[in-house]
XYZ file of C-alpha atoms in Angstrom:
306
model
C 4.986 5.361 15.544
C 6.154 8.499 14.260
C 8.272 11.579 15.750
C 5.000 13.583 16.668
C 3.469 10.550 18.181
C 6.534 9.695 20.452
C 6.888 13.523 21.562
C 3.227 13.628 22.673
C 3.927 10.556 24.845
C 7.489 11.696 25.872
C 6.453 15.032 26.909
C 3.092 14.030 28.914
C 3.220 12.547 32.338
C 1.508 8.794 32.851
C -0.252 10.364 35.409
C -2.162 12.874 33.292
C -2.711 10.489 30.599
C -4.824 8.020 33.180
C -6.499 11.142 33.886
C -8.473 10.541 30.068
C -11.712 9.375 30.770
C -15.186 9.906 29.677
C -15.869 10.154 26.259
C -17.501 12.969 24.172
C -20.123 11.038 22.239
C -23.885 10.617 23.154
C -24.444 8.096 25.741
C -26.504 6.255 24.029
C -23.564 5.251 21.419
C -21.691 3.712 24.148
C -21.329 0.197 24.378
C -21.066 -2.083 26.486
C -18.511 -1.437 29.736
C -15.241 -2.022 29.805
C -13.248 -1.987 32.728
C -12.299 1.710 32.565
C -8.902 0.752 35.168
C -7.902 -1.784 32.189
C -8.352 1.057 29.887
C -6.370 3.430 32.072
C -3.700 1.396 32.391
C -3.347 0.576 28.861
C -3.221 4.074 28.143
C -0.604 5.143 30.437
C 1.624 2.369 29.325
C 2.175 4.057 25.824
C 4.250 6.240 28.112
C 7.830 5.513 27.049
C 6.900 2.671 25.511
C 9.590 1.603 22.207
C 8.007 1.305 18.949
C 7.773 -2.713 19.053
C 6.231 -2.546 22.488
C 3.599 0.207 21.032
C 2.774 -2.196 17.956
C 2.178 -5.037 20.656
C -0.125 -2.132 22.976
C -1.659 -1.841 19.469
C -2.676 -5.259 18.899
C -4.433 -5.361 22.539
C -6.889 -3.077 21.325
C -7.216 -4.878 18.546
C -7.414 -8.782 19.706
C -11.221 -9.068 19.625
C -11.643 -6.814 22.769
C -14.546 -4.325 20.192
C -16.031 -3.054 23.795
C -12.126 -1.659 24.691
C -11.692 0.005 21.505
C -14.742 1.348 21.261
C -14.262 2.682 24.813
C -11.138 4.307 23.930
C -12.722 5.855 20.739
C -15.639 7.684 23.040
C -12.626 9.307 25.058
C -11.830 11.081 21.973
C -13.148 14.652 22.921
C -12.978 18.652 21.734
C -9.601 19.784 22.347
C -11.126 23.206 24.010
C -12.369 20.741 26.898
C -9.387 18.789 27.737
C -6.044 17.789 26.263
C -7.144 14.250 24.165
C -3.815 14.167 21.905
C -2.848 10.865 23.563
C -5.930 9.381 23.044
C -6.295 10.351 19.588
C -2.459 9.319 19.073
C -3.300 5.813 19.795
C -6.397 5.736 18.037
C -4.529 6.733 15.019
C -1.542 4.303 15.241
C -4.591 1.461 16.197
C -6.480 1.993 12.860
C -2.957 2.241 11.071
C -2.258 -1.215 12.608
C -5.854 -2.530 11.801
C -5.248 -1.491 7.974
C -1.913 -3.630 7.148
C -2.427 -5.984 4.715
C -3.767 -9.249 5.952
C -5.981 -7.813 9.150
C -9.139 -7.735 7.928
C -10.945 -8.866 10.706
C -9.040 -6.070 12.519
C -9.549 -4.064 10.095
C -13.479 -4.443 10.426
C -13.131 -4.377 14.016
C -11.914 -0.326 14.054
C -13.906 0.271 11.476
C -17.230 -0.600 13.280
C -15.876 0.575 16.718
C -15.231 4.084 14.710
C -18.388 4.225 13.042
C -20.823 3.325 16.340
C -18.673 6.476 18.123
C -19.342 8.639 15.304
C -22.864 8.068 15.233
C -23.097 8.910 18.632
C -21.165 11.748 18.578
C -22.820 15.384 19.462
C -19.743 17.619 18.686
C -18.521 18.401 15.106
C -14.635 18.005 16.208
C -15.305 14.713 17.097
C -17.271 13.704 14.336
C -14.630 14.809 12.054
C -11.509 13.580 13.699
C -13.979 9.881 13.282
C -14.673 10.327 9.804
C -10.705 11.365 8.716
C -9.362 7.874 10.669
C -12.306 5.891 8.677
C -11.006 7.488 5.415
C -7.799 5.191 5.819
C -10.082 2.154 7.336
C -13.312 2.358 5.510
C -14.830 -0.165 2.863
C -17.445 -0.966 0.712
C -19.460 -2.600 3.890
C -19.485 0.633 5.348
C -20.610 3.292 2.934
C -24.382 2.705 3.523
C -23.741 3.866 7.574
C -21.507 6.551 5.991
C -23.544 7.683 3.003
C -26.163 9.887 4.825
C -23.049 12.147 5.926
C -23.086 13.008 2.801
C -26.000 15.187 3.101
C -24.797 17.030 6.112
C -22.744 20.270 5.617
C -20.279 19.603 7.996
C -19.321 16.159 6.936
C -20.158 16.090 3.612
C -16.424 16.502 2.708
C -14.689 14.110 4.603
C -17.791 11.885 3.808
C -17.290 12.274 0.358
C -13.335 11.663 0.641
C -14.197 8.261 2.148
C -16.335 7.522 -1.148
C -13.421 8.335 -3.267
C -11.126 6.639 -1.165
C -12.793 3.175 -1.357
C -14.084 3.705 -4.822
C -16.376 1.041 -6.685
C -19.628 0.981 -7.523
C -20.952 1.375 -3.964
C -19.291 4.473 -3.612
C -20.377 5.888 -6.784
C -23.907 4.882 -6.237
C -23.963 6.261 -2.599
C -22.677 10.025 -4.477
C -25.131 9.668 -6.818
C -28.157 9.042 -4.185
C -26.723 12.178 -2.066
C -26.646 14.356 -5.236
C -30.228 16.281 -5.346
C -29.478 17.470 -2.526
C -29.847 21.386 -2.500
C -27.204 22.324 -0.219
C -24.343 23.822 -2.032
C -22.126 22.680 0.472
C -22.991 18.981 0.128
C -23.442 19.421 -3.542
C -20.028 20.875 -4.136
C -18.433 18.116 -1.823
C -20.426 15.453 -3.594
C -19.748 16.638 -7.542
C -15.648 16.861 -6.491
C -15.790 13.518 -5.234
C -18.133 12.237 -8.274
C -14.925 14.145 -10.642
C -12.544 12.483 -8.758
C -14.128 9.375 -9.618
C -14.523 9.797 -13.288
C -18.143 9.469 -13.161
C -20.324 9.846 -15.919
C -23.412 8.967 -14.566
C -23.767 12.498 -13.312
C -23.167 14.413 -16.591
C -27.480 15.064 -16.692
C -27.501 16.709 -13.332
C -24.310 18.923 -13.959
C -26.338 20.271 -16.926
C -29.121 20.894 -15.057
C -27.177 22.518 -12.216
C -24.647 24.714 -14.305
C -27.710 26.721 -15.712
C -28.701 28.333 -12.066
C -25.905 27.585 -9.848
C -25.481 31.077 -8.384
C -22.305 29.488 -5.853
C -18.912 29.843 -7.474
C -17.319 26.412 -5.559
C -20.254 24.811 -6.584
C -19.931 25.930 -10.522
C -16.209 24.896 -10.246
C -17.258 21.451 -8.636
C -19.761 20.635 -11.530
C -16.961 21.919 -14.150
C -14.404 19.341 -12.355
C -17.342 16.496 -12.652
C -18.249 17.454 -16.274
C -14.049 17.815 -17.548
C -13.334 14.754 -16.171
C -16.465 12.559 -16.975
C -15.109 11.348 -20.240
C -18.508 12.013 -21.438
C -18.206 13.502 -24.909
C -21.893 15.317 -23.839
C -20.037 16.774 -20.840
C -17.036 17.570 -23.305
C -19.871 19.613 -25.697
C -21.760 21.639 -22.962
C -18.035 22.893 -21.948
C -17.268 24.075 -25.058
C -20.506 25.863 -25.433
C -20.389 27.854 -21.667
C -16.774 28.756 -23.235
C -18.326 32.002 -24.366
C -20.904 32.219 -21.021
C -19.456 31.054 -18.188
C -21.567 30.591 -15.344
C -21.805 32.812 -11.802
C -18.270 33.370 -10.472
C -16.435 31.392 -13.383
C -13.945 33.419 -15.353
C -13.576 32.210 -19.183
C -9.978 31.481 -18.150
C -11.319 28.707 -15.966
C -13.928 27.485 -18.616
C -10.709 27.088 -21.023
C -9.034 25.075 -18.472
C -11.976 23.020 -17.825
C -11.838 22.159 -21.774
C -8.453 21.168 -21.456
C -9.241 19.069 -18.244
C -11.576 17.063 -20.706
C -9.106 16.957 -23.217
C -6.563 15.577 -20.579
C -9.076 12.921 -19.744
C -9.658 11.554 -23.090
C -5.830 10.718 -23.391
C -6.040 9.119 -20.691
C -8.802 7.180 -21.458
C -7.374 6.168 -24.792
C -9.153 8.665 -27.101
C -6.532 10.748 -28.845
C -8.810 11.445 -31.372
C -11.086 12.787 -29.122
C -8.614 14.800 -27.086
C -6.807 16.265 -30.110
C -10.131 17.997 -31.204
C -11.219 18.980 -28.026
C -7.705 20.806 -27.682
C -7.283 22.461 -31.096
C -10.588 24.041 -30.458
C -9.187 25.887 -27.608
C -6.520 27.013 -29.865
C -8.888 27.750 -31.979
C -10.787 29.482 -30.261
C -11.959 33.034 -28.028
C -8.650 32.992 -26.080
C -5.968 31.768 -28.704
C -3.725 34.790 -27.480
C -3.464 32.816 -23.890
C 0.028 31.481 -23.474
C -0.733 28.862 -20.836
C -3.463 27.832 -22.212
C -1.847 27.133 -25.471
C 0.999 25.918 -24.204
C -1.262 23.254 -22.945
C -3.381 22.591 -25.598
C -0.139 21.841 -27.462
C 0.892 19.310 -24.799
C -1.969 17.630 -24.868
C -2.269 17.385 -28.729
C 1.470 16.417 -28.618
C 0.185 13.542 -26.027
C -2.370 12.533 -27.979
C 0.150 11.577 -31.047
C -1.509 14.962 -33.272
C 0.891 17.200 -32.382
């Protein structure tokens, strides 16, 4: 466990960490009972406990007991109603536990036991805190219970980190599904994570969206997608909103979006590619900007044309 772990259990009496009961989710996420004095106690032992005595506290959470874990998980709770850090302490250090290598069935186990409390949750703290310890946790099993989180404003981010995170197909494909979504929120959240991916399967709807997209985030969102799609049609309808960029993007930023793209195609072997997509920027409307040339020359210089 780390420094700010063992400070949170040095400084706070065993007595007020038995004091952590009832969750914060819905009730009717909760599972089945579990003896809530087991759960007390297990709690209040973390209290001075050594690090190789809080791996072994770890593991008892962990040791096919899912109705403990997910017990402890619904006493995660806003911190404006009650002091949770120990709790959410020891949740933490259990899903870092569950994701060594070679604990998958541990692994699973925190994973469900997160997602059953997040679906049950009714406060956005909550929800969030579940969603940012499935982000280390999470895999391609669980993105279809994750993916309509996607289409919520307030999760949609950590939602779509998740996606990245585990990466594949599934999480591509679960992006993809979210993406007609009209929120600009959930849009712009969606489109990072799809750019962060190197998808190209989305270069249609950035076209589509770039035209009317009156929200700056989202503009820059779709101009992160289309840069780093390696799509040489994403690489063309930059060059062309050089000249017009859209609502809230300055033509600095449409420059460095062409360069983005020019970056990617090095990197996915296509110096070619990248050389021409850079000496049009030096070529072109803003051949007076240092940076940008400067960079342009790096990147031709990468791709072996400089």
């Amino acid at each position: 466990m780390n420094t700010v772990s063992r400070a949170v259990f040095g400084i706070l009496p065993a007595a007020v960490m038995m004091t952590l009961s009832a969750g914060f989710a819905a009730p009717e996420a909760t599972p089945a009972a579990a003896d809530p004095a087991k759960l007390d106690a297990l709690i209040a032992s973390f209290h001075g406990a050594k690090d190789g005595e809080q791996a072994a506290l770890y593991g008892k959470f962990l040791d096919n007991d899912a109705v403990l874990l997910k017990q402890l998980c619904l006493r995660v709770a806003p911190l404006s109603v009650r002091n949770d850090e120990p709790v959410r302490t020891i949740v933490h250090g259990v899903v870092n536990r569950s994701g060594r290598p070679g604990a998958e069935k541990q692994r699973r186990l925190a994973a469900e036991a997160l997602i059953a409390c997040l679906e049950g949750a009714d406060n956005d703290e909550v929800r969030d805190f579940m969603l940012e310890q499935l982000r280390f946790i999470a895999g391609a099993r669980d993105i279809p219970a994750l993916g309509k989180r996607l289409l919520d404003a307030k999760t949609a981010s950590r939602a779509a980190a998740i996606m990245t995170s585990t990466g594949g197909a599934a999480g591509e494909r679960a992006l993809l599904d979210a993406l007609p979504g009209d929120d600009p929120a959930c849009a712009t959240a969606v489109l990072k994570a799809l750019g962060d991916l190197g998808s190209a399967a989305c270069v249609a709807e950035c076209a589509k969206r770039l035209g009317g997209a009156a929200d700056a985030n989202l503009n820059r969102a779709i101009l992160h997608a289309l840069a780093r799609s390696g799509s040489q049609e994403a690489g063309d309808i930059l060059e062309k909103r050089v000249a017009n960029p859209p609502a809230g993007i300055g033509q600095s930023e449409m420059v460095s979006a062409c360069l983005d793209f020019a970056g990617r195609m090095v990197e996915t072997g296509r110096p070619d590619k990248a050389a021409e997509a850079a000496r049009k920027v030096l070529e072109g409307v803003m051949p007076a900007d240092p940076a940008a040339r400067c960079r342009a020359l790096s990147i031709m210089g990468a791709a072996g044309k400089g």
